[in-house]
Structure formats: C-alpha cells, structure tokens
C-alpha cells in the first residue's frame, strides 16, 4: 500500500458463514442429477451456446448440497435469485479445493461461464471454442474496483475470487504507474489481464505517450511528418508555393 490510497473496494458480496463442504452429499446428488446435467451440457455443445438457466440452476443445486441450504448456490438453485458476485466465491472455494474432481470442476466451469455471459460481464475479445467445454481460466471478467475514491474497470480471470482481487489491487497500487491516467486506461482495455505477471512490461512496451489532441498523436504515431516533407519537396519540384498544397488530418 502507498500513501495514495485507503483500503481498496472490490465489487463483491459478503457471503454467509461457511461450513466445510460435504463432498459425499455433493457426489450423491451429482449422480442423481447426472442425466439432466448431461443433457443440458450436450445441448449447449451442440448449439454452441452457454448452458440454459435450468441447467445452471441444476448445477447450483448439486454444488449447493455441499454447502448447505443457506448457501447462495442453494438459493440460486431454488428460485434463480443471485448473480455472478453472489455466487462466485462459493463455487470458487469448491473449484480450488483438493477434493474437487474433474467432473465437479467441469460443472463449475459451465456455471461460471453461464453467469458471466448472462450478465454480459465478459471481455468479449477472447471467444472460446463453443464446441469445447469452457474453462474459467480462459476468459476475463469485467470487474469494477475503487481505490482512493476513484472507480477503475479491470479485467481478471474467472478463477479469481474477492480476496484474490483485493490482493491484486493492493499489488497494483504499489506500482506508481497505477495512479497515472495512462495505466488506468490500459487496465480498462478488454484484452488486458490485470493479473498478468508481465502487466507492467506489456504496458511499457505499448505506451507511446500522452497527447493533448488527436492531431498531436497522429504526428507522433504516424509517418505524417515524413509525408509533409515529401509533399513540400514535391511542391518545390513542381515550382509551386509551399502553401499551395497541404495535408489535412481528419479528427
């Protein structure tokens, strides 16, 4: 942390107090609902879409059995109430647990991508292969964070929970660049992963400078100055006054 900021505020929801997951109960319910789950996932793969709401709620029911009836996953399964931020931390706790089987992780991948798509929170620049099952670590989620009273939009992998994002923002605030408009604008680009270990390097590689106008930027970033010299030379060759021809930059 630096002198610039108070504790960062991350887009999240306070979750109910949790008990250790009951993996045996989850396994039993997953077997019971195996057929409708397989049908819903097969339908999504065939149609090259996300799963439908019924399948998403069925997955939430299976996962919610591990966490109990008071969990937000269980509430979403019962009545469809809840959103991405309500459910994310609960299903990621299961996703990252040592006991999570590949089958459980696949269900969570489908549920997470459904929630992101339903709320249009994805970056939209890394479309997955719709013929293949989704993975949380392969898409970026638009997330709003607030530091020093200033809201900033960043994009983070779907595998990051609230604590991970808080830790990420604290780390970003240790970089002086974070408090500059250019770096914040870079973070808001939908193809920039704010959790990338090489984030600062890629920013510095791509940052050309700050400009007061589009015309200034065009002069700096394009061969416009060379064109103007060539045009002046052409005018001389044809014995024309220098002000007879000129370039106009559209803005």
PDB file of C-alpha atoms in Angstrom:
ATOM      1  CA  UNK A   1       0.000   0.000   0.000  1.00  0.00           C
ATOM      2  CA  UNK A   2       1.170   3.563  -0.597  1.00  0.00           C
ATOM      3  CA  UNK A   3       0.254   6.933   0.807  1.00  0.00           C
ATOM      4  CA  UNK A   4      -2.130   7.424  -2.114  1.00  0.00           C
ATOM      5  CA  UNK A   5      -4.867   5.015  -1.160  1.00  0.00           C
ATOM      6  CA  UNK A   6      -7.212   3.761   1.521  1.00  0.00           C
ATOM      7  CA  UNK A   7      -8.177   0.101   1.506  1.00  0.00           C
ATOM      8  CA  UNK A   8      -9.417  -0.791  -1.998  1.00  0.00           C
ATOM      9  CA  UNK A   9     -13.084  -1.562  -2.529  1.00  0.00           C
ATOM     10  CA  UNK A  10     -13.739  -4.553  -4.756  1.00  0.00           C
ATOM     11  CA  UNK A  11     -17.024  -5.448  -6.423  1.00  0.00           C
ATOM     12  CA  UNK A  12     -18.165  -8.301  -4.219  1.00  0.00           C
ATOM     13  CA  UNK A  13     -20.831  -9.510  -1.789  1.00  0.00           C
ATOM     14  CA  UNK A  14     -20.481 -10.631   1.831  1.00  0.00           C
ATOM     15  CA  UNK A  15     -21.126 -14.355   1.959  1.00  0.00           C
ATOM     16  CA  UNK A  16     -22.796 -16.237   4.801  1.00  0.00           C
ATOM     17  CA  UNK A  17     -20.508 -18.016   7.255  1.00  0.00           C
ATOM     18  CA  UNK A  18     -19.491 -21.293   5.692  1.00  0.00           C
ATOM     19  CA  UNK A  19     -19.006 -24.791   7.000  1.00  0.00           C
ATOM     20  CA  UNK A  20     -16.643 -27.318   5.426  1.00  0.00           C
ATOM     21  CA  UNK A  21     -18.123 -28.741   2.201  1.00  0.00           C
ATOM     22  CA  UNK A  22     -19.877 -32.076   2.413  1.00  0.00           C
ATOM     23  CA  UNK A  23     -18.302 -33.754  -0.613  1.00  0.00           C
ATOM     24  CA  UNK A  24     -20.139 -37.028  -0.051  1.00  0.00           C
ATOM     25  CA  UNK A  25     -23.506 -35.289  -0.299  1.00  0.00           C
ATOM     26  CA  UNK A  26     -22.387 -33.491  -3.463  1.00  0.00           C
ATOM     27  CA  UNK A  27     -21.326 -36.801  -5.013  1.00  0.00           C
ATOM     28  CA  UNK A  28     -24.657 -38.453  -4.238  1.00  0.00           C
ATOM     29  CA  UNK A  29     -26.723 -35.577  -5.662  1.00  0.00           C
ATOM     30  CA  UNK A  30     -24.477 -35.325  -8.747  1.00  0.00           C
ATOM     31  CA  UNK A  31     -25.224 -38.975  -9.546  1.00  0.00           C
ATOM     32  CA  UNK A  32     -28.931 -38.390  -9.013  1.00  0.00           C
ATOM     33  CA  UNK A  33     -28.980 -35.481 -11.479  1.00  0.00           C
ATOM     34  CA  UNK A  34     -26.427 -36.922 -13.879  1.00  0.00           C
ATOM     35  CA  UNK A  35     -28.906 -37.370 -16.745  1.00  0.00           C
ATOM     36  CA  UNK A  36     -30.420 -33.832 -16.845  1.00  0.00           C
ATOM     37  CA  UNK A  37     -26.942 -32.336 -16.362  1.00  0.00           C
ATOM     38  CA  UNK A  38     -25.504 -34.335 -19.248  1.00  0.00           C
ATOM     39  CA  UNK A  39     -28.478 -33.426 -21.427  1.00  0.00           C
ATOM     40  CA  UNK A  40     -28.138 -29.709 -20.691  1.00  0.00           C
ATOM     41  CA  UNK A  41     -24.402 -29.685 -21.356  1.00  0.00           C
ATOM     42  CA  UNK A  42     -24.767 -31.749 -24.546  1.00  0.00           C
ATOM     43  CA  UNK A  43     -27.423 -29.322 -25.759  1.00  0.00           C
ATOM     44  CA  UNK A  44     -25.093 -26.365 -25.151  1.00  0.00           C
ATOM     45  CA  UNK A  45     -22.240 -28.051 -27.012  1.00  0.00           C
ATOM     46  CA  UNK A  46     -24.499 -28.996 -29.928  1.00  0.00           C
ATOM     47  CA  UNK A  47     -25.954 -25.495 -30.193  1.00  0.00           C
ATOM     48  CA  UNK A  48     -22.558 -23.867 -29.461  1.00  0.00           C
ATOM     49  CA  UNK A  49     -24.067 -21.737 -26.697  1.00  0.00           C
ATOM     50  CA  UNK A  50     -23.850 -21.439 -22.943  1.00  0.00           C
ATOM     51  CA  UNK A  51     -25.983 -23.752 -20.839  1.00  0.00           C
ATOM     52  CA  UNK A  52     -29.570 -22.643 -20.221  1.00  0.00           C
ATOM     53  CA  UNK A  53     -30.886 -21.330 -16.902  1.00  0.00           C
ATOM     54  CA  UNK A  54     -32.440 -24.662 -15.941  1.00  0.00           C
ATOM     55  CA  UNK A  55     -29.118 -26.457 -16.324  1.00  0.00           C
ATOM     56  CA  UNK A  56     -27.293 -23.662 -14.463  1.00  0.00           C
ATOM     57  CA  UNK A  57     -29.712 -23.948 -11.531  1.00  0.00           C
ATOM     58  CA  UNK A  58     -29.373 -27.735 -11.568  1.00  0.00           C
ATOM     59  CA  UNK A  59     -25.580 -27.364 -11.292  1.00  0.00           C
ATOM     60  CA  UNK A  60     -26.043 -24.856  -8.481  1.00  0.00           C
ATOM     61  CA  UNK A  61     -28.301 -27.363  -6.705  1.00  0.00           C
ATOM     62  CA  UNK A  62     -25.614 -30.053  -6.880  1.00  0.00           C
ATOM     63  CA  UNK A  63     -22.907 -27.679  -5.659  1.00  0.00           C
ATOM     64  CA  UNK A  64     -25.172 -26.154  -3.044  1.00  0.00           C
ATOM     65  CA  UNK A  65     -25.743 -29.541  -1.442  1.00  0.00           C
ATOM     66  CA  UNK A  66     -22.093 -29.498  -0.410  1.00  0.00           C
ATOM     67  CA  UNK A  67     -22.501 -26.116   1.295  1.00  0.00           C
ATOM     68  CA  UNK A  68     -25.951 -26.425   2.826  1.00  0.00           C
ATOM     69  CA  UNK A  69     -29.409 -24.873   2.267  1.00  0.00           C
ATOM     70  CA  UNK A  70     -28.314 -21.422   3.469  1.00  0.00           C
ATOM     71  CA  UNK A  71     -25.654 -21.088   0.789  1.00  0.00           C
ATOM     72  CA  UNK A  72     -26.155 -18.687  -2.096  1.00  0.00           C
ATOM     73  CA  UNK A  73     -25.727 -21.522  -4.552  1.00  0.00           C
ATOM     74  CA  UNK A  74     -28.658 -23.314  -2.915  1.00  0.00           C
ATOM     75  CA  UNK A  75     -30.759 -20.136  -3.059  1.00  0.00           C
ATOM     76  CA  UNK A  76     -29.974 -19.684  -6.758  1.00  0.00           C
ATOM     77  CA  UNK A  77     -30.955 -23.299  -7.376  1.00  0.00           C
ATOM     78  CA  UNK A  78     -34.295 -22.831  -5.602  1.00  0.00           C
ATOM     79  CA  UNK A  79     -35.518 -19.559  -7.080  1.00  0.00           C
ATOM     80  CA  UNK A  80     -32.905 -18.215  -9.504  1.00  0.00           C
ATOM     81  CA  UNK A  81     -32.022 -15.352  -7.168  1.00  0.00           C
ATOM     82  CA  UNK A  82     -28.421 -14.245  -7.089  1.00  0.00           C
ATOM     83  CA  UNK A  83     -25.828 -13.028  -9.527  1.00  0.00           C
ATOM     84  CA  UNK A  84     -22.228 -13.590 -10.519  1.00  0.00           C
ATOM     85  CA  UNK A  85     -20.755 -11.793  -7.493  1.00  0.00           C
ATOM     86  CA  UNK A  86     -23.163 -13.529  -5.096  1.00  0.00           C
ATOM     87  CA  UNK A  87     -22.147 -16.988  -6.309  1.00  0.00           C
ATOM     88  CA  UNK A  88     -18.537 -16.640  -7.472  1.00  0.00           C
ATOM     89  CA  UNK A  89     -16.718 -17.020  -4.153  1.00  0.00           C
ATOM     90  CA  UNK A  90     -18.776 -20.047  -3.142  1.00  0.00           C
ATOM     91  CA  UNK A  91     -18.197 -22.026  -6.317  1.00  0.00           C
ATOM     92  CA  UNK A  92     -14.525 -20.998  -6.477  1.00  0.00           C
ATOM     93  CA  UNK A  93     -13.997 -22.348  -2.942  1.00  0.00           C
ATOM     94  CA  UNK A  94     -15.203 -25.695  -4.260  1.00  0.00           C
ATOM     95  CA  UNK A  95     -13.288 -25.337  -7.513  1.00  0.00           C
ATOM     96  CA  UNK A  96      -9.962 -24.786  -5.740  1.00  0.00           C
ATOM     97  CA  UNK A  97     -10.436 -27.462  -3.086  1.00  0.00           C
ATOM     98  CA  UNK A  98      -8.175 -30.504  -3.186  1.00  0.00           C
ATOM     99  CA  UNK A  99     -11.259 -32.727  -3.090  1.00  0.00           C
ATOM    100  CA  UNK A 100     -12.726 -31.238  -6.288  1.00  0.00           C
ATOM    101  CA  UNK A 101     -12.862 -33.876  -9.023  1.00  0.00           C
ATOM    102  CA  UNK A 102     -12.516 -33.055 -12.745  1.00  0.00           C
ATOM    103  CA  UNK A 103     -16.275 -33.638 -13.048  1.00  0.00           C
ATOM    104  CA  UNK A 104     -17.043 -31.086 -10.326  1.00  0.00           C
ATOM    105  CA  UNK A 105     -14.666 -28.574 -11.904  1.00  0.00           C
ATOM    106  CA  UNK A 106     -16.354 -29.040 -15.276  1.00  0.00           C
ATOM    107  CA  UNK A 107     -19.753 -28.263 -13.733  1.00  0.00           C
ATOM    108  CA  UNK A 108     -18.321 -25.118 -12.127  1.00  0.00           C
ATOM    109  CA  UNK A 109     -16.751 -24.065 -15.440  1.00  0.00           C
ATOM    110  CA  UNK A 110     -20.162 -24.267 -17.069  1.00  0.00           C
ATOM    111  CA  UNK A 111     -21.922 -22.422 -14.251  1.00  0.00           C
ATOM    112  CA  UNK A 112     -19.328 -19.643 -14.105  1.00  0.00           C
ATOM    113  CA  UNK A 113     -19.356 -19.005 -17.842  1.00  0.00           C
ATOM    114  CA  UNK A 114     -23.168 -19.022 -17.815  1.00  0.00           C
ATOM    115  CA  UNK A 115     -23.281 -16.323 -15.119  1.00  0.00           C
ATOM    116  CA  UNK A 116     -20.678 -14.155 -16.859  1.00  0.00           C
ATOM    117  CA  UNK A 117     -22.493 -14.416 -20.191  1.00  0.00           C
ATOM    118  CA  UNK A 118     -25.947 -13.846 -18.654  1.00  0.00           C
ATOM    119  CA  UNK A 119     -24.765 -10.564 -17.092  1.00  0.00           C
ATOM    120  CA  UNK A 120     -22.572  -9.582 -20.053  1.00  0.00           C
ATOM    121  CA  UNK A 121     -19.503  -9.341 -17.828  1.00  0.00           C
ATOM    122  CA  UNK A 122     -17.065 -10.986 -20.231  1.00  0.00           C
ATOM    123  CA  UNK A 123     -14.406  -9.088 -22.141  1.00  0.00           C
ATOM    124  CA  UNK A 124     -15.814 -10.187 -25.494  1.00  0.00           C
ATOM    125  CA  UNK A 125     -12.366 -10.362 -27.069  1.00  0.00           C
ATOM    126  CA  UNK A 126     -11.408 -13.944 -26.280  1.00  0.00           C
ATOM    127  CA  UNK A 127     -14.327 -16.020 -27.538  1.00  0.00           C
ATOM    128  CA  UNK A 128     -13.965 -19.637 -26.524  1.00  0.00           C
ATOM    129  CA  UNK A 129     -14.296 -22.556 -28.884  1.00  0.00           C
ATOM    130  CA  UNK A 130     -18.022 -23.141 -28.458  1.00  0.00           C
ATOM    131  CA  UNK A 131     -17.612 -26.787 -29.462  1.00  0.00           C
ATOM    132  CA  UNK A 132     -15.409 -27.397 -26.400  1.00  0.00           C
ATOM    133  CA  UNK A 133     -16.290 -27.227 -22.678  1.00  0.00           C
ATOM    134  CA  UNK A 134     -15.439 -23.820 -21.152  1.00  0.00           C
ATOM    135  CA  UNK A 135     -12.748 -23.120 -18.560  1.00  0.00           C
ATOM    136  CA  UNK A 136     -12.765 -20.315 -16.012  1.00  0.00           C
ATOM    137  CA  UNK A 137      -9.098 -19.525 -16.517  1.00  0.00           C
ATOM    138  CA  UNK A 138      -9.578 -18.881 -20.234  1.00  0.00           C
ATOM    139  CA  UNK A 139     -11.834 -15.844 -20.067  1.00  0.00           C
ATOM    140  CA  UNK A 140     -11.608 -12.407 -18.498  1.00  0.00           C
ATOM    141  CA  UNK A 141     -14.342 -10.865 -16.358  1.00  0.00           C
ATOM    142  CA  UNK A 142     -15.056  -7.129 -16.285  1.00  0.00           C
ATOM    143  CA  UNK A 143     -14.694  -6.026 -12.661  1.00  0.00           C
ATOM    144  CA  UNK A 144     -15.131  -2.629 -11.025  1.00  0.00           C
ATOM    145  CA  UNK A 145     -12.733  -1.684  -8.230  1.00  0.00           C
ATOM    146  CA  UNK A 146     -12.449   1.567  -6.307  1.00  0.00           C
ATOM    147  CA  UNK A 147      -9.230   2.958  -4.888  1.00  0.00           C
ATOM    148  CA  UNK A 148      -8.677   6.415  -3.444  1.00  0.00           C
ATOM    149  CA  UNK A 149     -12.339   7.085  -4.167  1.00  0.00           C
ATOM    150  CA  UNK A 150     -11.764   6.552  -7.883  1.00  0.00           C
ATOM    151  CA  UNK A 151     -13.560   3.737  -9.723  1.00  0.00           C
ATOM    152  CA  UNK A 152     -11.486   1.712 -12.173  1.00  0.00           C
ATOM    153  CA  UNK A 153     -12.557  -1.058 -14.518  1.00  0.00           C
ATOM    154  CA  UNK A 154     -10.198  -4.006 -14.823  1.00  0.00           C
ATOM    155  CA  UNK A 155     -10.427  -7.454 -16.397  1.00  0.00           C
ATOM    156  CA  UNK A 156      -9.451 -10.502 -14.364  1.00  0.00           C
ATOM    157  CA  UNK A 157      -9.532 -14.266 -14.980  1.00  0.00           C
ATOM    158  CA  UNK A 158     -12.665 -16.111 -13.925  1.00  0.00           C
ATOM    159  CA  UNK A 159     -10.643 -18.082 -11.366  1.00  0.00           C
ATOM    160  CA  UNK A 160     -10.041 -15.062  -9.089  1.00  0.00           C
ATOM    161  CA  UNK A 161     -12.268 -14.650  -6.035  1.00  0.00           C
ATOM    162  CA  UNK A 162     -12.852 -11.485  -3.994  1.00  0.00           C
ATOM    163  CA  UNK A 163      -9.759 -11.926  -1.809  1.00  0.00           C
ATOM    164  CA  UNK A 164      -7.607 -12.620  -4.856  1.00  0.00           C
ATOM    165  CA  UNK A 165      -8.815  -9.399  -6.489  1.00  0.00           C
ATOM    166  CA  UNK A 166      -8.223  -7.376  -3.321  1.00  0.00           C
ATOM    167  CA  UNK A 167      -4.678  -8.726  -3.182  1.00  0.00           C
ATOM    168  CA  UNK A 168      -4.236  -7.936  -6.867  1.00  0.00           C
ATOM    169  CA  UNK A 169      -5.371  -4.326  -6.434  1.00  0.00           C
ATOM    170  CA  UNK A 170      -3.081  -3.829  -3.430  1.00  0.00           C
ATOM    171  CA  UNK A 171      -0.212  -5.085  -5.582  1.00  0.00           C
ATOM    172  CA  UNK A 172      -1.161  -2.752  -8.415  1.00  0.00           C
ATOM    173  CA  UNK A 173      -1.234   0.195  -6.009  1.00  0.00           C
ATOM    174  CA  UNK A 174       2.366  -0.498  -5.112  1.00  0.00           C
ATOM    175  CA  UNK A 175       3.242   0.487  -8.690  1.00  0.00           C
ATOM    176  CA  UNK A 176       3.493   4.226  -9.207  1.00  0.00           C
ATOM    177  CA  UNK A 177       2.088   3.784 -12.715  1.00  0.00           C
ATOM    178  CA  UNK A 178      -1.266   2.733 -11.239  1.00  0.00           C
ATOM    179  CA  UNK A 179      -2.046   6.330 -10.285  1.00  0.00           C
ATOM    180  CA  UNK A 180      -1.498   7.631 -13.810  1.00  0.00           C
ATOM    181  CA  UNK A 181      -4.361   8.051 -16.270  1.00  0.00           C
ATOM    182  CA  UNK A 182      -2.475   6.145 -18.973  1.00  0.00           C
ATOM    183  CA  UNK A 183      -2.051   2.969 -16.915  1.00  0.00           C
ATOM    184  CA  UNK A 184      -5.674   3.042 -15.732  1.00  0.00           C
ATOM    185  CA  UNK A 185      -6.808   3.437 -19.335  1.00  0.00           C
ATOM    186  CA  UNK A 186      -4.612   0.475 -20.275  1.00  0.00           C
ATOM    187  CA  UNK A 187      -6.169  -1.624 -17.496  1.00  0.00           C
ATOM    188  CA  UNK A 188      -9.640  -0.857 -18.856  1.00  0.00           C
ATOM    189  CA  UNK A 189      -8.862  -2.472 -22.233  1.00  0.00           C
ATOM    190  CA  UNK A 190     -10.887  -5.701 -22.526  1.00  0.00           C
ATOM    191  CA  UNK A 191      -7.931  -7.801 -23.705  1.00  0.00           C
ATOM    192  CA  UNK A 192      -5.641  -6.760 -20.823  1.00  0.00           C
ATOM    193  CA  UNK A 193      -5.412  -9.276 -17.988  1.00  0.00           C
ATOM    194  CA  UNK A 194      -4.842  -7.234 -14.828  1.00  0.00           C
ATOM    195  CA  UNK A 195      -3.440 -10.345 -13.120  1.00  0.00           C
ATOM    196  CA  UNK A 196      -0.792 -10.949 -15.786  1.00  0.00           C
ATOM    197  CA  UNK A 197       2.671 -11.236 -14.257  1.00  0.00           C
ATOM    198  CA  UNK A 198       4.076  -9.245 -17.191  1.00  0.00           C
ATOM    199  CA  UNK A 199       1.463  -6.486 -16.957  1.00  0.00           C
ATOM    200  CA  UNK A 200       3.893  -3.600 -16.379  1.00  0.00           C
ATOM    201  CA  UNK A 201       6.255  -4.818 -19.080  1.00  0.00           C
ATOM    202  CA  UNK A 202       3.496  -5.033 -21.678  1.00  0.00           C
ATOM    203  CA  UNK A 203       2.192  -1.614 -20.637  1.00  0.00           C
ATOM    204  CA  UNK A 204       5.613  -0.022 -21.072  1.00  0.00           C
ATOM    205  CA  UNK A 205       6.077  -1.783 -24.414  1.00  0.00           C
ATOM    206  CA  UNK A 206       2.776  -0.416 -25.716  1.00  0.00           C
ATOM    207  CA  UNK A 207       2.731   3.039 -24.120  1.00  0.00           C
ATOM    208  CA  UNK A 208       3.812   5.681 -26.633  1.00  0.00           C
ATOM    209  CA  UNK A 209       2.989   8.820 -24.647  1.00  0.00           C
ATOM    210  CA  UNK A 210       0.214  11.253 -23.739  1.00  0.00           C
ATOM    211  CA  UNK A 211      -1.076  13.816 -26.207  1.00  0.00           C
ATOM    212  CA  UNK A 212      -3.235  16.924 -25.967  1.00  0.00           C
ATOM    213  CA  UNK A 213      -5.038  16.309 -29.255  1.00  0.00           C
ATOM    214  CA  UNK A 214      -5.660  13.723 -31.957  1.00  0.00           C
ATOM    215  CA  UNK A 215      -3.520  15.815 -34.286  1.00  0.00           C
ATOM    216  CA  UNK A 216      -0.558  15.651 -31.904  1.00  0.00           C
ATOM    217  CA  UNK A 217      -0.984  11.892 -31.599  1.00  0.00           C
ATOM    218  CA  UNK A 218      -1.206  11.484 -35.377  1.00  0.00           C
ATOM    219  CA  UNK A 219       2.021  13.452 -35.849  1.00  0.00           C
ATOM    220  CA  UNK A 220       3.830  11.319 -33.281  1.00  0.00           C
ATOM    221  CA  UNK A 221       2.468   7.875 -34.123  1.00  0.00           C
ATOM    222  CA  UNK A 222       2.219   8.061 -37.906  1.00  0.00           C
ATOM    223  CA  UNK A 223       4.626   8.956 -40.735  1.00  0.00           C
ATOM    224  CA  UNK A 224       2.699  12.203 -41.143  1.00  0.00           C
ATOM    225  CA  UNK A 225       5.786  14.386 -40.710  1.00  0.00           C
ATOM    226  CA  UNK A 226       7.595  12.419 -43.432  1.00  0.00           C
ATOM    227  CA  UNK A 227       4.611  12.854 -45.715  1.00  0.00           C
ATOM    228  CA  UNK A 228       4.606  16.601 -45.128  1.00  0.00           C
ATOM    229  CA  UNK A 229       8.313  16.777 -46.039  1.00  0.00           C
ATOM    230  CA  UNK A 230       7.703  14.712 -49.176  1.00  0.00           C
ATOM    231  CA  UNK A 231       4.788  16.958 -50.117  1.00  0.00           C
ATOM    232  CA  UNK A 232       6.926  20.084 -49.655  1.00  0.00           C
ATOM    233  CA  UNK A 233       9.657  18.553 -51.824  1.00  0.00           C
ATOM    234  CA  UNK A 234       7.073  17.669 -54.469  1.00  0.00           C
ATOM    235  CA  UNK A 235       5.830  21.278 -54.443  1.00  0.00           C
ATOM    236  CA  UNK A 236       9.424  22.504 -54.894  1.00  0.00           C
ATOM    237  CA  UNK A 237       9.999  20.096 -57.771  1.00  0.00           C
ATOM    238  CA  UNK A 238       6.904  21.460 -59.493  1.00  0.00           C
ATOM    239  CA  UNK A 239       7.756  25.076 -58.641  1.00  0.00           C
ATOM    240  CA  UNK A 240       4.647  25.511 -56.564  1.00  0.00           C
ATOM    241  CA  UNK A 241       4.418  27.753 -53.489  1.00  0.00           C
ATOM    242  CA  UNK A 242       4.649  25.762 -50.229  1.00  0.00           C
ATOM    243  CA  UNK A 243       1.152  26.799 -49.205  1.00  0.00           C
ATOM    244  CA  UNK A 244      -0.346  25.591 -52.482  1.00  0.00           C
ATOM    245  CA  UNK A 245      -0.827  22.049 -51.140  1.00  0.00           C
ATOM    246  CA  UNK A 246      -1.133  20.767 -47.596  1.00  0.00           C
ATOM    247  CA  UNK A 247      -2.205  17.682 -45.671  1.00  0.00           C
ATOM    248  CA  UNK A 248      -5.376  17.691 -43.616  1.00  0.00           C
ATOM    249  CA  UNK A 249      -5.714  15.283 -40.664  1.00  0.00           C
ATOM    250  CA  UNK A 250      -9.257  14.088 -40.051  1.00  0.00           C
ATOM    251  CA  UNK A 251     -10.218  14.055 -36.359  1.00  0.00           C
TER     252      UNK A 251
END
